Amino acid sequence: MVRACLFGWAMFTGFCAMAFGAEGKPILFSPVSEAPEWRLLDGYQGTITRGQFEERLHRIFDPSGALQKYLQWGEDGVEIFRDPARTQSLFQLRFARPESAPSSSSVSFSLADPQKPLLGQVICLDPGHIGGDWADIEERTFRIGRDRPVVEGELNLQTCRLLAERLTAAGAKVVWTHEGFQPTTEVRPADLYPEAIQYLLQDPLSRRMPRYSVNGLIRWNAELLFYRSAEIQARARRVNEELRPDFTLCLHYNAAPWGPTRRASLRSINRLVLFAHGSYTANELAYDDQKFHLLRKLLENSSPDELEISAAIARQFQEKWGFRAEDCAGSGYAHASGVSPYVWHRNLIANRLFRGPVIFVEGPYMNDRTMYGWIQAGQYEGTRRIGGRERQNIFQEYADRVADGILERFRNLKGHSPTFTNYSP
Ligand SMILES: [Zn+2]
């Protein structure tokens, strides 16, 4: 879902709500989300030096410096505030003294078993979107003429099933955020009308959608809250409370925006991109829950794993498919990771809420001419001539690129820095 504007979602990136706390002070948080529990960060007191904190903040999470106005630096810590006037304190972090900082030296263990390099790893697969009866509501489906409809949720799941076979064969335990076409959340769009109305009353952006009636706009918002906020939060609860994987793979197929007529049509756009967490925008950082998740992710330090695994997968794509890297420079929502031209930092709901490393793979463009033909060919046996080359079916090739990247990374893992050892607070 990299191109949030594909089917008209662009205006909803800064999607937030406001409630009032006990003292009548506003508490800002994203809709249908849980208010942040700052005490969960107390386990990180004294675990990071000021230098480490500032380096991660600048390089990964806040390259524009938008968080600075909410921070007050002290002798041995930093305090984070709700407001730029710094009157409402949210949390105070105590730094480790440089000389007492936990060692970052590697804990070496023996080379991975070359046949089973993923032995001991719990890997969570998160096939993007829901699909099935929900595909229309999610606006992740299209059809050209009398061809078979392309439903992203189904392509993601089909690919993840083949990926699971590869990962399991290499020794991993594979767990899933969802494995069918049913939502993970119990909530349904009709339950979210009050939140949708509240959101519309607050957000002036919503008035820019003349093609909807008021009722249509409320329904559309309730659906959006359902499949984006409620569904991904339910998946996050499953990941964080039940599955507790070593890392999560969010797998998607991409799509380029339709032209001005908004009619489905094919283009020539073979590109690939992977996202690691980070790159919070100034708008996002106005909200308490975004500040909380930034801090939690920074302290959790999943970034090194996210970047290494993403870069290894990107190398496979580059070598075997040769697509160019997506250029997100100037997007306003992502910045270059520096580890690979394919890997960018971006703040997405899933990689913000899922704890532990999250590798977000945006696969081939579904509405690229060659990819579309490859998708239409289905899950065939053996190889066929696609785009001038003999190829296996797209699901197998996509799964193989991801699996080979992960295997390569773990085969070459000689030592392991304990960056992310236990995310239970
Ligand atoms: Zn997607």
mmCIF file of N, CA and C and ligand atoms in Angstrom, residues 1-2 128-129 140 152 156 252-253 362, ligand 1:
data_model
loop_
_atom_site.group_PDB
_atom_site.id
_atom_site.type_symbol
_atom_site.label_atom_id
_atom_site.label_comp_id
_atom_site.label_asym_id
_atom_site.label_seq_id
_atom_site.Cartn_x
_atom_site.Cartn_y
_atom_site.Cartn_z
ATOM 1 N N MET A 1 0.811 -1.202 0.000
ATOM 2 C CA MET A 1 0.000 0.000 0.000
ATOM 3 C C MET A 1 0.847 1.255 0.000
ATOM 4 N N VAL A 2 2.001 1.173 -0.663
ATOM 5 C CA VAL A 2 2.895 2.330 -0.640
ATOM 6 C C VAL A 2 2.242 3.563 -1.232
ATOM 7 N N GLY A 128 -0.629 -8.490 3.581
ATOM 8 C CA GLY A 128 -1.309 -7.200 3.633
ATOM 9 C C GLY A 128 -2.773 -7.286 3.240
ATOM 10 N N HIS A 129 -3.601 -6.501 3.924
ATOM 11 C CA HIS A 129 -5.044 -6.391 3.631
ATOM 12 C C HIS A 129 -5.806 -7.671 4.006
ATOM 13 N N ARG A 140 -8.717 -2.405 -2.632
ATOM 14 C CA ARG A 140 -7.480 -3.029 -3.102
ATOM 15 C C ARG A 140 -7.786 -4.104 -4.133
ATOM 16 N N GLU A 152 -5.566 -7.616 -4.221
ATOM 17 C CA GLU A 152 -4.249 -7.621 -3.576
ATOM 18 C C GLU A 152 -4.194 -8.550 -2.369
ATOM 19 N N ASN A 156 -1.313 -11.415 -1.809
ATOM 20 C CA ASN A 156 -0.417 -11.389 -0.646
ATOM 21 C C ASN A 156 -0.448 -12.724 0.100
ATOM 22 N N HIS A 252 3.251 -7.121 0.615
ATOM 23 C CA HIS A 252 2.251 -6.441 -0.236
ATOM 24 C C HIS A 252 2.647 -6.530 -1.702
ATOM 25 N N TYR A 253 1.648 -6.327 -2.574
ATOM 26 C CA TYR A 253 1.893 -5.980 -3.972
ATOM 27 C C TYR A 253 1.584 -4.498 -4.087
ATOM 28 N N GLU A 362 7.108 -4.088 -0.298
ATOM 29 C CA GLU A 362 6.153 -3.695 -1.333
ATOM 30 C C GLU A 362 6.624 -4.333 -2.629
HETATM 31 ZN ZN ZN B 1 -0.953 -3.320 0.004
#
